[in-house]
PDB file of C-alpha atoms and ligand atoms in Angstrom:
ATOM      1  CA  MET A  49       0.000   0.000   0.000  1.00  0.00           C
ATOM      2  CA  ARG A  50       2.798   2.399   0.842  1.00  0.00           C
ATOM      3  CA  VAL A  51       4.845   1.689  -2.274  1.00  0.00           C
ATOM      4  CA  SER A  52       1.800   1.910  -4.568  1.00  0.00           C
ATOM      5  CA  GLY A  53       0.726   5.052  -2.667  1.00  0.00           C
ATOM      6  CA  LEU A  54       4.090   6.692  -3.359  1.00  0.00           C
ATOM      7  CA  ALA A  55       3.943   5.759  -7.057  1.00  0.00           C
ATOM      8  CA  LEU A  56       0.355   7.062  -7.224  1.00  0.00           C
ATOM      9  CA  ILE A  57       1.389  10.485  -5.915  1.00  0.00           C
ATOM     10  CA  VAL A  58       3.537  10.976  -9.023  1.00  0.00           C
ATOM     11  CA  LEU A  59       1.162   9.205 -11.449  1.00  0.00           C
ATOM     12  CA  VAL A  60      -2.108  10.769 -10.235  1.00  0.00           C
ATOM     13  CA  LEU A  61      -0.824  14.298  -9.532  1.00  0.00           C
ATOM     14  CA  GLY A  62       1.001  14.297 -12.886  1.00  0.00           C
ATOM     15  CA  HIS A  63      -2.195  13.091 -14.581  1.00  0.00           C
ATOM     16  CA  LEU A  64      -4.309  15.742 -12.813  1.00  0.00           C
ATOM     17  CA  PHE A  65      -1.862  18.505 -13.705  1.00  0.00           C
ATOM     18  CA  ILE A  66      -1.633  17.560 -17.384  1.00  0.00           C
ATOM     19  CA  MET A  67      -5.333  16.840 -17.930  1.00  0.00           C
ATOM     20  CA  ASN A  68      -6.897  19.609 -15.816  1.00  0.00           C
ATOM     21  CA  ILE A  69      -4.488  22.521 -15.434  1.00  0.00           C
ATOM     22  CA  LEU A  70      -1.751  22.645 -18.077  1.00  0.00           C
ATOM     23  CA  ASP A  71      -2.391  24.472 -21.355  1.00  0.00           C
ATOM     24  CA  GLY A  72      -6.200  24.986 -21.152  1.00  0.00           C
ATOM     25  CA  GLY A  73      -6.962  21.931 -18.985  1.00  0.00           C
ATOM     26  CA  VAL A  74     -10.072  19.864 -19.759  1.00  0.00           C
ATOM     27  CA  HIS A  75     -11.189  22.239 -22.535  1.00  0.00           C
ATOM     28  CA  ARG A  76      -8.588  20.852 -24.911  1.00  0.00           C
ATOM     29  CA  ILE A  77      -9.372  17.176 -24.248  1.00  0.00           C
ATOM     30  CA  ASN A  78     -11.025  15.411 -27.179  1.00  0.00           C
ATOM     31  CA  PHE A  79     -10.499  12.267 -29.245  1.00  0.00           C
ATOM     32  CA  ALA A  80      -7.488  13.750 -31.052  1.00  0.00           C
ATOM     33  CA  PHE A  81      -5.864  14.725 -27.757  1.00  0.00           C
ATOM     34  CA  VAL A  82      -6.256  11.206 -26.337  1.00  0.00           C
ATOM     35  CA  ALA A  83      -5.122   9.664 -29.635  1.00  0.00           C
ATOM     36  CA  GLY A  84      -2.027  11.875 -29.593  1.00  0.00           C
ATOM     37  CA  ARG A  85      -1.086  10.897 -26.057  1.00  0.00           C
ATOM     38  CA  TRP A  86      -1.662   7.180 -26.572  1.00  0.00           C
ATOM     39  CA  SER A  87       0.501   7.175 -29.673  1.00  0.00           C
ATOM     40  CA  SER A  88       3.404   7.394 -27.231  1.00  0.00           C
ATOM     41  CA  PRO A  89       4.485   4.246 -25.330  1.00  0.00           C
ATOM     42  CA  PHE A  90       5.486   6.536 -22.438  1.00  0.00           C
ATOM     43  CA  TRP A  91       1.880   7.663 -21.793  1.00  0.00           C
ATOM     44  CA  GLN A  92       0.547   4.154 -22.438  1.00  0.00           C
ATOM     45  CA  VAL A  93       2.835   2.802 -19.714  1.00  0.00           C
ATOM     46  CA  TRP A  94       1.959   5.766 -17.455  1.00  0.00           C
ATOM     47  CA  ASP A  95      -1.784   5.133 -17.822  1.00  0.00           C
ATOM     48  CA  LEU A  96      -1.377   1.366 -17.509  1.00  0.00           C
ATOM     49  CA  LEU A  97       0.599   1.739 -14.269  1.00  0.00           C
ATOM     50  CA  MET A  98      -1.913   4.258 -12.928  1.00  0.00           C
ATOM     51  CA  LEU A  99      -4.809   1.931 -13.778  1.00  0.00           C
ATOM     52  CA  TRP A 100      -3.256  -1.160 -12.162  1.00  0.00           C
ATOM     53  CA  LEU A 101      -1.836   0.551  -9.088  1.00  0.00           C
ATOM     54  CA  ALA A 102      -4.946   2.659  -8.344  1.00  0.00           C
ATOM     55  CA  GLU A 103      -7.207  -0.364  -8.883  1.00  0.00           C
ATOM     56  CA  LEU A 104      -5.170  -2.767  -6.744  1.00  0.00           C
ATOM     57  CA  HIS A 105      -4.405  -0.139  -4.085  1.00  0.00           C
ATOM     58  CA  GLY A 106      -8.020   1.057  -3.944  1.00  0.00           C
ATOM     59  CA  ALA A 107      -9.460  -2.472  -3.948  1.00  0.00           C
ATOM     60  CA  ASN A 108      -7.075  -3.660  -1.256  1.00  0.00           C
ATOM     61  CA  GLY A 109      -7.972  -0.599   0.830  1.00  0.00           C
ATOM     62  CA  LEU A 110     -11.679  -1.278   0.286  1.00  0.00           C
ATOM     63  CA  ARG A 111     -11.112  -4.921   1.342  1.00  0.00           C
ATOM     64  CA  THR A 112      -9.819  -3.535   4.659  1.00  0.00           C
ATOM     65  CA  VAL A 113     -12.863  -1.263   4.961  1.00  0.00           C
ATOM     66  CA  ILE A 114     -15.223  -4.202   4.271  1.00  0.00           C
ATOM     67  CA  ASN A 115     -13.430  -6.318   6.896  1.00  0.00           C
ATOM     68  CA  ASP A 116     -13.747  -3.458   9.396  1.00  0.00           C
ATOM     69  CA  TYR A 117     -17.429  -2.684   8.865  1.00  0.00           C
ATOM     70  CA  ALA A 118     -19.334  -5.738   7.565  1.00  0.00           C
ATOM     71  CA  ARG A 119     -20.920  -7.434  10.583  1.00  0.00           C
ATOM     72  CA  LYS A 120     -22.327 -10.587   9.036  1.00  0.00           C
ATOM     73  CA  ASP A 121     -20.173 -13.247   7.342  1.00  0.00           C
ATOM     74  CA  GLY A 122     -22.551 -13.315   4.369  1.00  0.00           C
ATOM     75  CA  THR A 123     -22.419  -9.541   3.886  1.00  0.00           C
ATOM     76  CA  ARG A 124     -18.631  -9.582   4.070  1.00  0.00           C
ATOM     77  CA  PHE A 125     -18.449 -12.455   1.594  1.00  0.00           C
ATOM     78  CA  TRP A 126     -20.769 -10.912  -1.019  1.00  0.00           C
ATOM     79  CA  LEU A 127     -19.285  -7.423  -0.754  1.00  0.00           C
ATOM     80  CA  LYS A 128     -15.851  -8.914  -1.442  1.00  0.00           C
ATOM     81  CA  ILE A 129     -17.160 -10.986  -4.345  1.00  0.00           C
ATOM     82  CA  MET A 130     -18.590  -7.787  -5.899  1.00  0.00           C
ATOM     83  CA  LEU A 131     -15.309  -5.996  -5.227  1.00  0.00           C
ATOM     84  CA  TYR A 132     -13.194  -8.721  -6.846  1.00  0.00           C
ATOM     85  CA  VAL A 133     -15.514  -9.041  -9.852  1.00  0.00           C
ATOM     86  CA  SER A 134     -15.325  -5.258 -10.384  1.00  0.00           C
ATOM     87  CA  VAL A 135     -11.514  -5.373 -10.096  1.00  0.00           C
ATOM     88  CA  VAL A 136     -11.223  -8.057 -12.772  1.00  0.00           C
ATOM     89  CA  LEU A 137     -13.689  -6.271 -15.100  1.00  0.00           C
ATOM     90  CA  ILE A 138     -12.074  -2.845 -14.754  1.00  0.00           C
ATOM     91  CA  LEU A 139      -8.497  -4.137 -15.065  1.00  0.00           C
ATOM     92  CA  PHE A 140      -9.440  -6.211 -18.100  1.00  0.00           C
ATOM     93  CA  LEU A 141     -11.412  -3.433 -19.823  1.00  0.00           C
ATOM     94  CA  GLY A 142      -8.854  -0.695 -19.078  1.00  0.00           C
ATOM     95  CA  THR A 143      -5.873  -2.798 -20.143  1.00  0.00           C
ATOM     96  CA  TYR A 144      -7.714  -3.946 -23.266  1.00  0.00           C
ATOM     97  CA  VAL A 145      -8.499  -0.336 -24.261  1.00  0.00           C
ATOM     98  CA  ILE A 146      -4.928   0.885 -23.707  1.00  0.00           C
ATOM     99  CA  PHE A 147      -3.457  -1.937 -25.810  1.00  0.00           C
ATOM    100  CA  THR A 148      -6.036  -2.003 -28.614  1.00  0.00           C
ATOM    101  CA  PHE A 149      -6.847   1.725 -28.939  1.00  0.00           C
ATOM    102  CA  ASP A 150      -7.058   2.618 -32.614  1.00  0.00           C
ATOM    103  CA  ALA A 151      -6.561   6.286 -33.473  1.00  0.00           C
ATOM    104  CA  THR A 152      -7.821   5.723 -37.036  1.00  0.00           C
ATOM    105  CA  ILE A 153     -11.400   4.652 -36.235  1.00  0.00           C
ATOM    106  CA  PRO A 154     -13.916   7.096 -37.741  1.00  0.00           C
ATOM    107  CA  THR A 155     -15.398   9.641 -35.330  1.00  0.00           C
ATOM    108  CA  THR A 156     -18.660  11.566 -35.676  1.00  0.00           C
ATOM    109  CA  HIS A 157     -16.890  14.942 -35.446  1.00  0.00           C
TER     110      HIS A 157
HETATM  111  C1  LIG B1308      -2.366   9.754  -4.286  1.00  0.00           C
HETATM  112  C2  LIG B1308      -1.602   8.853  -3.752  1.00  0.00           C
HETATM  113  C3  LIG B1308      -2.021   7.896  -2.658  1.00  0.00           C
HETATM  114  C4  LIG B1308      -1.317   7.659  -1.523  1.00  0.00           C
HETATM  115  C5  LIG B1308       0.000   8.308  -1.095  1.00  0.00           C
HETATM  116  C6  LIG B1308      -2.027   6.657  -0.761  1.00  0.00           C
HETATM  117  C7  LIG B1308      -1.590   6.098   0.439  1.00  0.00           C
HETATM  118  C8  LIG B1308      -2.295   5.233   1.227  1.00  0.00           C
HETATM  119  C9  LIG B1308      -1.836   4.634   2.461  1.00  0.00           C
HETATM  120  C10 LIG B1308      -0.449   4.844   3.093  1.00  0.00           C
HETATM  121  C11 LIG B1308      -2.851   3.880   2.945  1.00  0.00           C
HETATM  122  C12 LIG B1308      -2.879   3.097   4.270  1.00  0.00           C
HETATM  123  C13 LIG B1308      -2.405   1.688   4.081  1.00  0.00           C
HETATM  124  C14 LIG B1308      -2.347   0.957   5.423  1.00  0.00           C
HETATM  125  O1  LIG B1308      -3.370   0.903   6.127  1.00  0.00           O
HETATM  126  O2  LIG B1308      -1.278   0.434   5.745  1.00  0.00           O
HETATM  127  C15 LIG B1308      -3.957   3.988   2.023  1.00  0.00           C
HETATM  128  C16 LIG B1308      -5.169   3.391   2.192  1.00  0.00           C
HETATM  129  C17 LIG B1308      -6.200   3.435   1.272  1.00  0.00           C
HETATM  130  N1  LIG B1308      -6.173   4.007   0.013  1.00  0.00           N
HETATM  131 FE1  LIG B1308      -4.668   5.116  -0.724  1.00  0.00          FE
HETATM  132  N2  LIG B1308      -3.179   6.312  -1.432  1.00  0.00           N
HETATM  133  C18 LIG B1308      -3.214   7.046  -2.608  1.00  0.00           C
HETATM  134  C19 LIG B1308      -4.183   6.983  -3.598  1.00  0.00           C
HETATM  135  C20 LIG B1308      -5.344   6.231  -3.517  1.00  0.00           C
HETATM  136  C21 LIG B1308      -6.315   6.075  -4.597  1.00  0.00           C
HETATM  137  C22 LIG B1308      -6.172   6.684  -6.016  1.00  0.00           C
HETATM  138  C23 LIG B1308      -7.315   5.307  -4.103  1.00  0.00           C
HETATM  139  C24 LIG B1308      -8.588   4.829  -4.774  1.00  0.00           C
HETATM  140  C25 LIG B1308      -8.586   4.350  -6.018  1.00  0.00           C
HETATM  141  C26 LIG B1308      -6.998   4.987  -2.720  1.00  0.00           C
HETATM  142  C27 LIG B1308      -7.769   4.217  -1.863  1.00  0.00           C
HETATM  143  C28 LIG B1308      -7.398   3.815  -0.588  1.00  0.00           C
HETATM  144  C29 LIG B1308      -8.257   3.073   0.321  1.00  0.00           C
HETATM  145  C30 LIG B1308      -9.702   2.624   0.044  1.00  0.00           C
HETATM  146  C31 LIG B1308      -7.494   2.843   1.491  1.00  0.00           C
HETATM  147  C32 LIG B1308      -7.939   2.095   2.770  1.00  0.00           C
HETATM  148  C33 LIG B1308      -8.430   3.059   3.818  1.00  0.00           C
HETATM  149  C34 LIG B1308      -8.650   2.364   5.150  1.00  0.00           C
HETATM  150  O3  LIG B1308      -8.029   1.330   5.458  1.00  0.00           O
HETATM  151  O4  LIG B1308      -9.459   2.911   5.937  1.00  0.00           O
HETATM  152  N3  LIG B1308      -5.786   5.551  -2.394  1.00  0.00           N
HETATM  153  N4  LIG B1308      -3.603   4.811   0.984  1.00  0.00           N
END
């Protein structure tokens, strides 16, 4: 948790700064902007690391919260099942998008 937390400070604050503050912030974000960033392996690796570390860090933290607060065994069990299913889905979908993103697909605008 501490190592992923330290890495997340750089990854998340860097992400926030670039996407929300630098050079017009969110107003300049569109398909072309994302396509431009993901054409670079550097930003692909950055986003992949941020996805995996935030997901695993957040899910592990939430596991602790569930253990602390769920009173019944059944509640604890099902909350964790939902948590783990969401982790697998989000990690799969996010990783899939980063690796298969195609900047040449037609857009409506
Ligand atoms: C920005 C950088 C971050 C740092 C430095 C950081 C650091 C930490 C640390 C040191 C802990 C305590 C671990 C322990 O109990 O030993 C923790 C817990 C936790 N973190 Fe992070 N974290 C960061 C980002 C995130 C993000 C992005 C999420 C969500 C996706 C998140 C969700 C959690 C949760 C749910 C807990 C458990 C809280 C609890 O036990 O009550 N953290 N974090």
